[in-house]
Amino acid sequence: MRPGLAIALLLILVPHATAQTTTSQSAETTSPESDKEAWSFYANVSGYLVPHDRSYASPTFSADRNNIHLAARYNYEDKDTGSLWFGYNFTRGDNIVLEVTPMIGGVLGNTAGIAPG
C-alpha cells in the first residue's frame, strides 16, 4: 500500500478524541459559570510513515480550565523527545474573537531544554 493512501485512510478512520463530562443535573440547574470551571481535554495522535527510515506516532494531549492551558507532547519537537507545556489563554472580542495562548515548556529526550510556544 502506498504511504499516502495509508495516511489518508488513517485520517478518515481515526477520529479526534475529546473528553466529555457527564452530570446528573438537568440543563435547568446548570449555570454558565459552572461551565467555566470545568476542565476541557483534547487528545490527538498523528502518524508518520517515513520511507527508508523509522515511521513514528506523535501523540499530543492538552487540558484547559478557565485561562490555564496544560499540554504534553511526544515525538513533536524531535523523535524520542517529550515535552510538557504551561500556558495562559487570552481571549478578546465578542463578534470577532481573538484567542492567544503564550506557553513555556520543558523538552526532554533527544533534544532537551526550555522552549517558548
PDB file of N, CA and C in Angstrom, residues 6 9 13 28 33 38 40-43 47 56 58 67 69 71 73-75 85 91 101 103 108 113 117:
ATOM      1  N   ALA A   6      -2.223   5.126   2.866  1.00  0.00           N
ATOM      2  CA  ALA A   6      -2.319   4.652   4.251  1.00  0.00           C
ATOM      3  C   ALA A   6      -2.594   5.811   5.198  1.00  0.00           C
ATOM      4  N   LEU A   9      -6.230   6.932   4.794  1.00  0.00           N
ATOM      5  CA  LEU A   9      -7.142   6.003   5.459  1.00  0.00           C
ATOM      6  C   LEU A   9      -7.125   6.195   6.975  1.00  0.00           C
ATOM      7  N   LEU A  13     -10.368   7.105   9.189  1.00  0.00           N
ATOM      8  CA  LEU A  13     -10.875   6.093  10.104  1.00  0.00           C
ATOM      9  C   LEU A  13     -10.630   6.391  11.574  1.00  0.00           C
ATOM     10  N   GLU A  28     -31.571  22.830  33.323  1.00  0.00           N
ATOM     11  CA  GLU A  28     -32.108  23.990  34.021  1.00  0.00           C
ATOM     12  C   GLU A  28     -31.261  24.364  35.227  1.00  0.00           C
ATOM     13  N   GLU A  33     -21.605  29.753  34.663  1.00  0.00           N
ATOM     14  CA  GLU A  33     -20.378  29.862  35.442  1.00  0.00           C
ATOM     15  C   GLU A  33     -19.780  28.492  35.745  1.00  0.00           C
ATOM     16  N   ALA A  38     -15.217  24.038  34.521  1.00  0.00           N
ATOM     17  CA  ALA A  38     -14.967  22.664  34.080  1.00  0.00           C
ATOM     18  C   ALA A  38     -13.674  22.573  33.270  1.00  0.00           C
ATOM     19  N   SER A  40     -11.574  21.095  30.127  1.00  0.00           N
ATOM     20  CA  SER A  40     -11.801  20.564  28.785  1.00  0.00           C
ATOM     21  C   SER A  40     -10.503  19.888  28.348  1.00  0.00           C
ATOM     22  N   PHE A  41     -10.638  18.752  27.660  1.00  0.00           N
ATOM     23  CA  PHE A  41      -9.494  17.935  27.275  1.00  0.00           C
ATOM     24  C   PHE A  41      -9.487  17.716  25.772  1.00  0.00           C
ATOM     25  N   TYR A  42      -8.282  17.554  25.234  1.00  0.00           N
ATOM     26  CA  TYR A  42      -8.121  17.254  23.818  1.00  0.00           C
ATOM     27  C   TYR A  42      -6.945  16.294  23.676  1.00  0.00           C
ATOM     28  N   ALA A  43      -7.144  15.220  22.917  1.00  0.00           N
ATOM     29  CA  ALA A  43      -6.060  14.266  22.644  1.00  0.00           C
ATOM     30  C   ALA A  43      -6.021  13.989  21.144  1.00  0.00           C
ATOM     31  N   GLY A  47       0.246  10.040  12.892  1.00  0.00           N
ATOM     32  CA  GLY A  47       1.193   9.010  12.477  1.00  0.00           C
ATOM     33  C   GLY A  47       1.961   9.446  11.245  1.00  0.00           C
ATOM     34  N   TYR A  56       6.809   6.750  12.785  1.00  0.00           N
ATOM     35  CA  TYR A  56       6.539   7.023  14.189  1.00  0.00           C
ATOM     36  C   TYR A  56       5.181   7.691  14.376  1.00  0.00           C
ATOM     37  N   SER A  58       2.996  10.589  16.874  1.00  0.00           N
ATOM     38  CA  SER A  58       3.209  11.779  17.690  1.00  0.00           C
ATOM     39  C   SER A  58       1.932  12.103  18.462  1.00  0.00           C
ATOM     40  N   ASN A  67      -8.491  30.084  32.322  1.00  0.00           N
ATOM     41  CA  ASN A  67      -7.448  30.601  31.435  1.00  0.00           C
ATOM     42  C   ASN A  67      -6.187  29.748  31.434  1.00  0.00           C
ATOM     43  N   HIS A  69      -3.808  26.645  30.532  1.00  0.00           N
ATOM     44  CA  HIS A  69      -3.626  25.670  29.452  1.00  0.00           C
ATOM     45  C   HIS A  69      -2.430  24.789  29.802  1.00  0.00           C
ATOM     46  N   ALA A  71      -0.276  21.175  28.459  1.00  0.00           N
ATOM     47  CA  ALA A  71      -0.132  20.297  27.303  1.00  0.00           C
ATOM     48  C   ALA A  71       1.061  19.366  27.490  1.00  0.00           C
ATOM     49  N   ARG A  73       3.378  16.537  24.902  1.00  0.00           N
ATOM     50  CA  ARG A  73       3.610  16.051  23.534  1.00  0.00           C
ATOM     51  C   ARG A  73       4.744  15.029  23.547  1.00  0.00           C
ATOM     52  N   TYR A  74       4.709  14.138  22.570  1.00  0.00           N
ATOM     53  CA  TYR A  74       5.814  13.192  22.409  1.00  0.00           C
ATOM     54  C   TYR A  74       6.100  13.056  20.918  1.00  0.00           C
ATOM     55  N   ASN A  75       7.366  13.012  20.547  1.00  0.00           N
ATOM     56  CA  ASN A  75       7.809  12.960  19.145  1.00  0.00           C
ATOM     57  C   ASN A  75       7.321  14.174  18.354  1.00  0.00           C
ATOM     58  N   TRP A  85       4.059  21.495  28.750  1.00  0.00           N
ATOM     59  CA  TRP A  85       3.823  22.916  28.484  1.00  0.00           C
ATOM     60  C   TRP A  85       2.843  23.511  29.475  1.00  0.00           C
ATOM     61  N   THR A  91      -8.406  35.833  25.717  1.00  0.00           N
ATOM     62  CA  THR A  91      -9.492  35.934  24.743  1.00  0.00           C
ATOM     63  C   THR A  91     -10.044  37.348  24.779  1.00  0.00           C
ATOM     64  N   THR A 101      -2.592  32.038  23.172  1.00  0.00           N
ATOM     65  CA  THR A 101      -2.116  31.259  24.311  1.00  0.00           C
ATOM     66  C   THR A 101      -0.591  31.206  24.295  1.00  0.00           C
ATOM     67  N   MET A 103       2.936  30.158  25.702  1.00  0.00           N
ATOM     68  CA  MET A 103       3.294  28.982  26.509  1.00  0.00           C
ATOM     69  C   MET A 103       4.788  28.946  26.762  1.00  0.00           C
ATOM     70  N   LEU A 108      12.449  17.192  26.925  1.00  0.00           N
ATOM     71  CA  LEU A 108      13.369  16.170  27.420  1.00  0.00           C
ATOM     72  C   LEU A 108      13.455  15.025  26.425  1.00  0.00           C
ATOM     73  N   GLY A 113      15.747  21.056  26.785  1.00  0.00           N
ATOM     74  CA  GLY A 113      15.854  22.471  27.037  1.00  0.00           C
ATOM     75  C   GLY A 113      14.534  23.075  27.438  1.00  0.00           C
ATOM     76  N   GLY A 117       6.450  28.904  23.392  1.00  0.00           N
ATOM     77  CA  GLY A 117       5.459  28.454  22.418  1.00  0.00           C
ATOM     78  C   GLY A 117       4.348  29.439  22.244  1.00  0.00           C
TER      79      GLY A 117
END
